[in-house]
Amino acid sequence: MGRLSGKVAIVTGSTSGIGIGIAKVYAKEGAQVIICGRREARGQEVVDEITAEGGKASYHFMDITQAESIEALMADTARDYGKIDILVNNAANVALKDGRVDELTLDMFDAIVQSDLRGTFYAIKCALPYMLENGGGSIVNIGSMASCGGDLGSTAYACAKAGVDILTQYTAQQYGKQGIRCNCIRPGLIVTPQNEAKVPQALKDIFLGSIMVDRYGCPEDIAHAAVYFGSDEAAYVTGQIINVDGGMNSHAPTVAQFREMGSRTW
């Protein structure tokens, strides 16, 4: 414990799912955590849950699609706590309708890119001056395994998350000499209290067939990786994109089918 003691950390999209998991583990590791999202009541609940366990947290409204909202979040955090040490870019709108290339309208594509890529870019841009003034910081982007290869749908989402991958590396390159690190975590199938009832068993079975370990992921799995990237332990780690997916993207695509057949190969 205490790996993030004395650090001020903003976790965007921390009123649900993975964001809550990251925020709670950050608080347990000693960080002052800024909970932010559009749902004030839920955000305050998360703050209360953290403080009840002895952690330090506060809520700040943020809409990832609104530039002035992101600007206010960074400015108010720096004013109230004197610095920004860690920015976790978790906020994204995965509920927006998505599909194949021929099914997507420009408005649909633009809405997803605005939420999932543009918002991440602007949060980094707005946090940079405060991190530079403070002598450095750590940016942790939450990507997606959707950017690892082609699939049958979620085209715009995958494109946006692929953009987050390369934005991570460009940010790391451009500001590393000034003490700012930037890394990316690509979650696999993460079952959260908010989405568990919505994830069909058939989907869980498909994923479990290709996951190398014997369970699905949980928010804490992503949180532990985010703690490492945010801590001083990762002082020599930047520009990295890590899959936290139970090994799903680390093997030949036919492994699950051959396992079912009881065969090692054809």
Short mmCIF file of C-alpha atoms in Angstrom, two decimals:
data_model
loop_
_atom_site.label_atom_id
_atom_site.label_comp_id
_atom_site.label_asym_id
_atom_site.label_seq_id
_atom_site.Cartn_x
_atom_site.Cartn_y
_atom_site.Cartn_z
CA MET A 1 0.00 0.00 0.00
CA GLY A 2 1.02 3.64 -0.40
CA ARG A 3 2.47 3.31 -3.90
CA LEU A 4 0.64 6.51 -4.92
CA SER A 5 0.97 8.43 -1.66
CA GLY A 6 1.05 12.19 -2.15
CA LYS A 7 -0.14 12.01 -5.75
CA VAL A 8 -3.19 13.78 -7.17
CA ALA A 9 -4.96 11.59 -9.70
CA ILE A 10 -7.83 12.37 -12.07
CA VAL A 11 -9.77 9.30 -13.23
CA THR A 12 -12.22 10.23 -15.97
CA GLY A 13 -15.37 8.18 -16.34
CA SER A 14 -15.08 6.99 -12.75
CA THR A 15 -18.79 6.81 -11.96
CA SER A 16 -19.10 3.28 -13.35
CA GLY A 17 -17.28 0.08 -14.28
CA ILE A 18 -13.54 0.11 -14.82
CA GLY A 19 -13.28 3.74 -13.74
CA ILE A 20 -14.67 2.97 -10.28
CA GLY A 21 -12.28 0.06 -9.95
CA ILE A 22 -9.29 2.23 -10.81
CA ALA A 23 -10.41 5.06 -8.52
CA LYS A 24 -10.88 2.77 -5.52
CA VAL A 25 -7.54 1.01 -5.92
CA TYR A 26 -5.81 4.37 -6.46
CA ALA A 27 -7.32 5.63 -3.21
CA LYS A 28 -6.19 2.50 -1.35
CA GLU A 29 -2.68 3.19 -2.64
CA GLY A 30 -2.75 6.67 -1.11
CA ALA A 31 -3.72 8.96 -4.00
CA GLN A 32 -6.06 11.93 -3.75
CA VAL A 33 -8.55 10.83 -6.40
CA ILE A 34 -10.78 13.10 -8.47
CA ILE A 35 -13.92 11.19 -9.42
CA CYS A 36 -15.47 12.65 -12.54
CA GLY A 37 -18.32 12.00 -14.92
CA ARG A 38 -21.74 13.32 -15.80
CA ARG A 39 -23.70 11.61 -13.00
CA GLU A 40 -23.20 13.73 -9.91
CA ALA A 41 -25.24 11.55 -7.56
CA ARG A 42 -23.38 8.40 -8.59
CA GLY A 43 -20.06 10.24 -8.41
CA GLN A 44 -20.77 11.32 -4.86
CA GLU A 45 -21.66 7.72 -3.96
CA VAL A 46 -18.24 6.61 -5.18
CA VAL A 47 -16.59 9.38 -3.16
CA ASP A 48 -18.52 8.30 -0.05
CA GLU A 49 -17.52 4.66 -0.57
CA ILE A 50 -13.85 5.64 -0.85
CA THR A 51 -13.82 7.99 2.14
CA ALA A 52 -15.69 5.44 4.26
CA GLU A 53 -12.68 3.15 3.79
CA GLY A 54 -10.22 5.88 4.75
CA GLY A 55 -9.34 7.06 1.23
CA LYS A 56 -9.26 10.58 -0.17
CA ALA A 57 -11.61 11.50 -3.01
CA SER A 58 -13.77 14.29 -4.36
CA TYR A 59 -16.22 14.62 -7.24
CA HIS A 60 -15.99 16.98 -10.21
CA PHE A 61 -18.46 17.07 -13.08
CA MET A 62 -17.04 16.27 -16.49
CA ASP A 63 -18.55 15.62 -19.90
CA ILE A 64 -15.87 14.12 -22.13
CA THR A 65 -17.56 15.55 -25.23
CA GLN A 66 -17.48 19.16 -23.98
CA ALA A 67 -14.17 21.03 -24.20
CA GLU A 68 -15.05 23.59 -21.53
CA SER A 69 -15.92 20.80 -19.12
CA ILE A 70 -12.49 19.20 -19.56
CA GLU A 71 -10.77 22.57 -19.19
CA ALA A 72 -12.62 23.25 -15.93
CA LEU A 73 -11.74 19.83 -14.53
CA MET A 74 -8.01 20.36 -15.02
CA ALA A 75 -7.98 23.98 -13.85
CA ASP A 76 -10.07 23.31 -10.74
CA THR A 77 -8.02 20.26 -9.76
CA ALA A 78 -4.74 22.17 -10.06
CA ARG A 79 -6.23 25.08 -8.10
CA ASP A 80 -7.67 22.94 -5.31
CA TYR A 81 -4.80 20.46 -4.91
CA GLY A 82 -1.84 22.37 -6.30
CA LYS A 83 -0.92 19.90 -9.04
CA ILE A 84 -1.95 17.03 -11.30
CA ASP A 85 0.31 13.98 -11.00
CA ILE A 86 -1.74 11.35 -12.83
CA LEU A 87 -4.41 11.50 -15.51
CA VAL A 88 -6.28 8.29 -16.27
CA ASN A 89 -8.25 8.68 -19.51
CA ASN A 90 -10.99 6.11 -19.00
CA ALA A 91 -14.12 7.99 -20.11
CA ALA A 92 -15.66 6.69 -23.33
CA ASN A 93 -19.15 6.17 -24.63
CA VAL A 94 -19.32 2.49 -25.53
CA ALA A 95 -23.12 2.60 -25.55
CA LEU A 96 -23.29 4.60 -28.78
CA LYS A 97 -24.65 2.66 -31.76
CA ASP A 98 -21.91 1.20 -33.92
CA GLY A 99 -21.67 -1.35 -36.72
CA ARG A 100 -20.18 -2.16 -40.10
CA VAL A 101 -18.73 0.44 -42.43
CA ASP A 102 -21.81 0.42 -44.67
CA GLU A 103 -24.14 0.79 -41.67
CA LEU A 104 -22.46 3.80 -40.08
CA THR A 105 -23.53 7.35 -40.88
CA LEU A 106 -21.04 10.20 -40.60
CA ASP A 107 -22.91 11.49 -37.55
CA MET A 108 -22.62 8.12 -35.82
CA PHE A 109 -18.92 7.83 -36.65
CA ASP A 110 -18.20 11.41 -35.54
CA ALA A 111 -20.05 10.97 -32.23
CA ILE A 112 -17.99 7.95 -31.26
CA VAL A 113 -14.69 9.50 -32.32
CA GLN A 114 -15.58 12.67 -30.42
CA SER A 115 -16.22 10.77 -27.22
CA ASP A 116 -13.53 8.11 -27.39
CA LEU A 117 -10.60 9.79 -29.18
CA ARG A 118 -11.14 13.53 -29.31
CA GLY A 119 -12.01 13.62 -25.61
CA THR A 120 -8.88 11.71 -24.66
CA PHE A 121 -6.75 13.98 -26.83
CA TYR A 122 -8.19 17.12 -25.29
CA ALA A 123 -7.88 15.84 -21.73
CA ILE A 124 -4.17 15.21 -22.36
CA LYS A 125 -3.75 18.62 -23.98
CA CYS A 126 -5.40 20.37 -21.03
CA ALA A 127 -3.46 18.42 -18.39
CA LEU A 128 -0.04 18.94 -19.99
CA PRO A 129 0.59 22.55 -18.85
CA TYR A 130 -0.07 21.61 -15.21
CA MET A 131 2.13 18.52 -15.41
CA LEU A 132 4.91 20.50 -17.08
CA GLU A 133 4.69 23.15 -14.38
CA ASN A 134 4.90 20.41 -11.76
CA GLY A 135 7.97 18.84 -13.37
CA GLY A 136 6.29 15.77 -14.79
CA GLY A 137 3.44 13.33 -14.47
CA SER A 138 1.93 10.11 -15.72
CA ILE A 139 -0.86 9.72 -18.28
CA VAL A 140 -2.63 6.36 -18.44
CA ASN A 141 -4.94 5.87 -21.41
CA ILE A 142 -7.54 3.11 -21.40
CA GLY A 143 -7.67 1.64 -24.88
CA SER A 144 -9.40 -1.51 -26.08
CA MET A 145 -8.55 -4.86 -27.58
CA ALA A 146 -10.90 -3.75 -30.38
CA SER A 147 -7.86 -2.00 -31.86
CA CYS A 148 -5.87 -5.25 -32.09
CA GLY A 149 -7.46 -6.45 -35.34
CA GLY A 150 -10.48 -6.44 -37.61
CA ASP A 151 -13.88 -7.63 -36.41
CA LEU A 152 -17.47 -7.90 -37.62
CA GLY A 153 -18.76 -4.68 -36.07
CA SER A 154 -17.91 -1.75 -33.74
CA THR A 155 -15.96 -0.14 -36.59
CA ALA A 156 -15.97 3.42 -35.29
CA TYR A 157 -15.17 2.36 -31.74
CA ALA A 158 -12.21 0.29 -32.93
CA CYS A 159 -10.93 3.17 -35.07
CA ALA A 160 -11.18 5.57 -32.13
CA LYS A 161 -9.35 3.21 -29.80
CA ALA A 162 -6.64 2.58 -32.41
CA GLY A 163 -6.20 6.34 -32.40
CA VAL A 164 -5.74 6.23 -28.63
CA ASP A 165 -2.93 3.69 -29.14
CA ILE A 166 -0.90 5.96 -31.40
CA LEU A 167 -1.79 9.08 -29.41
CA THR A 168 -0.20 7.32 -26.43
CA GLN A 169 3.08 6.85 -28.27
CA TYR A 170 3.15 10.36 -29.73
CA THR A 171 2.52 11.90 -26.31
CA ALA A 172 5.24 9.74 -24.74
CA GLN A 173 7.71 10.76 -27.44
CA GLN A 174 6.97 14.47 -27.36
CA TYR A 175 7.01 15.01 -23.58
CA GLY A 176 9.19 12.26 -22.13
CA LYS A 177 12.25 14.49 -21.85
CA GLN A 178 10.15 16.83 -19.71
CA GLY A 179 9.20 14.16 -17.22
CA ILE A 180 5.81 13.14 -18.57
CA ARG A 181 5.15 9.47 -19.24
CA CYS A 182 2.22 8.12 -21.24
CA ASN A 183 1.12 4.48 -21.45
CA CYS A 184 -1.99 2.62 -22.57
CA ILE A 185 -3.92 -0.34 -21.17
CA ARG A 186 -6.11 -2.42 -23.49
CA PRO A 187 -8.70 -4.29 -21.41
CA GLY A 188 -10.11 -7.60 -22.53
CA LEU A 189 -13.59 -8.75 -21.50
CA ILE A 190 -14.13 -7.03 -18.16
CA VAL A 191 -17.26 -8.03 -16.28
CA THR A 192 -18.37 -5.26 -13.93
CA PRO A 193 -21.29 -4.88 -11.53
CA GLN A 194 -22.83 -2.48 -14.05
CA ASN A 195 -22.56 -4.68 -17.16
CA GLU A 196 -22.72 -8.24 -15.82
CA ALA A 197 -26.47 -8.64 -16.37
CA LYS A 198 -26.11 -7.28 -19.91
CA VAL A 199 -23.35 -9.65 -21.05
CA PRO A 200 -24.97 -12.74 -22.62
CA GLN A 201 -23.67 -16.11 -21.46
CA ALA A 202 -22.97 -17.03 -25.07
CA LEU A 203 -20.60 -14.07 -25.35
CA LYS A 204 -18.89 -15.00 -22.09
CA ASP A 205 -18.40 -18.56 -23.37
CA ILE A 206 -16.88 -17.33 -26.65
CA PHE A 207 -14.39 -15.16 -24.81
CA LEU A 208 -13.55 -17.76 -22.18
CA GLY A 209 -12.63 -20.18 -24.94
CA SER A 210 -9.86 -17.84 -26.06
CA ILE A 211 -8.77 -16.50 -22.67
CA MET A 212 -5.64 -18.29 -21.42
CA VAL A 213 -6.61 -18.09 -17.75
CA ASP A 214 -9.72 -19.58 -16.15
CA ARG A 215 -11.85 -16.48 -15.61
CA TYR A 216 -13.05 -13.22 -17.09
CA GLY A 217 -11.47 -9.93 -16.18
CA CYS A 218 -12.66 -7.58 -13.43
CA PRO A 219 -12.12 -3.83 -12.93
CA GLU A 220 -9.37 -4.48 -10.39
CA ASP A 221 -7.28 -6.23 -13.04
CA ILE A 222 -7.14 -2.98 -15.01
CA ALA A 223 -6.69 -0.95 -11.83
CA HIS A 224 -3.56 -2.82 -10.77
CA ALA A 225 -1.92 -2.15 -14.14
CA ALA A 226 -2.97 1.51 -13.88
CA VAL A 227 -1.40 1.74 -10.41
CA TYR A 228 1.91 0.51 -11.78
CA PHE A 229 1.89 2.98 -14.68
CA GLY A 230 0.94 5.83 -12.36
CA SER A 231 3.54 5.01 -9.71
CA ASP A 232 7.23 5.87 -9.53
CA GLU A 233 7.94 2.16 -10.05
CA ALA A 234 7.26 2.78 -13.76
CA ALA A 235 9.66 5.73 -14.01
CA TYR A 236 11.46 4.02 -16.92
CA VAL A 237 8.29 2.85 -18.68
CA THR A 238 6.61 5.02 -21.29
CA GLY A 239 5.05 4.72 -24.73
CA GLN A 240 3.86 1.20 -23.92
CA ILE A 241 0.58 -0.44 -24.89
CA ILE A 242 -0.23 -3.43 -22.71
CA ASN A 243 -3.05 -5.95 -23.16
CA VAL A 244 -4.74 -6.89 -19.88
CA ASP A 245 -6.95 -9.53 -21.46
CA GLY A 246 -6.08 -12.86 -19.90
CA GLY A 247 -3.81 -13.61 -22.84
CA MET A 248 -6.61 -13.56 -25.39
CA ASN A 249 -4.58 -11.70 -28.01
CA SER A 250 -1.36 -13.62 -27.42
CA HIS A 251 -2.04 -16.84 -29.32
CA ALA A 252 -3.05 -18.21 -32.70
CA PRO A 253 -6.73 -17.53 -33.47
CA THR A 254 -7.49 -21.25 -33.86
CA VAL A 255 -6.45 -22.29 -30.35
CA ALA A 256 -9.99 -22.28 -28.91
CA GLN A 257 -11.35 -24.50 -31.70
CA PHE A 258 -8.49 -27.01 -31.47
CA ARG A 259 -8.90 -27.14 -27.69
CA GLU A 260 -12.56 -28.10 -28.14
CA MET A 261 -11.49 -30.85 -30.55
CA GLY A 262 -8.93 -32.15 -28.06
CA SER A 263 -6.25 -31.62 -30.69
CA ARG A 264 -2.98 -29.72 -30.71
CA THR A 265 -2.99 -29.10 -34.43
CA TRP A 266 -4.60 -30.19 -37.66
#
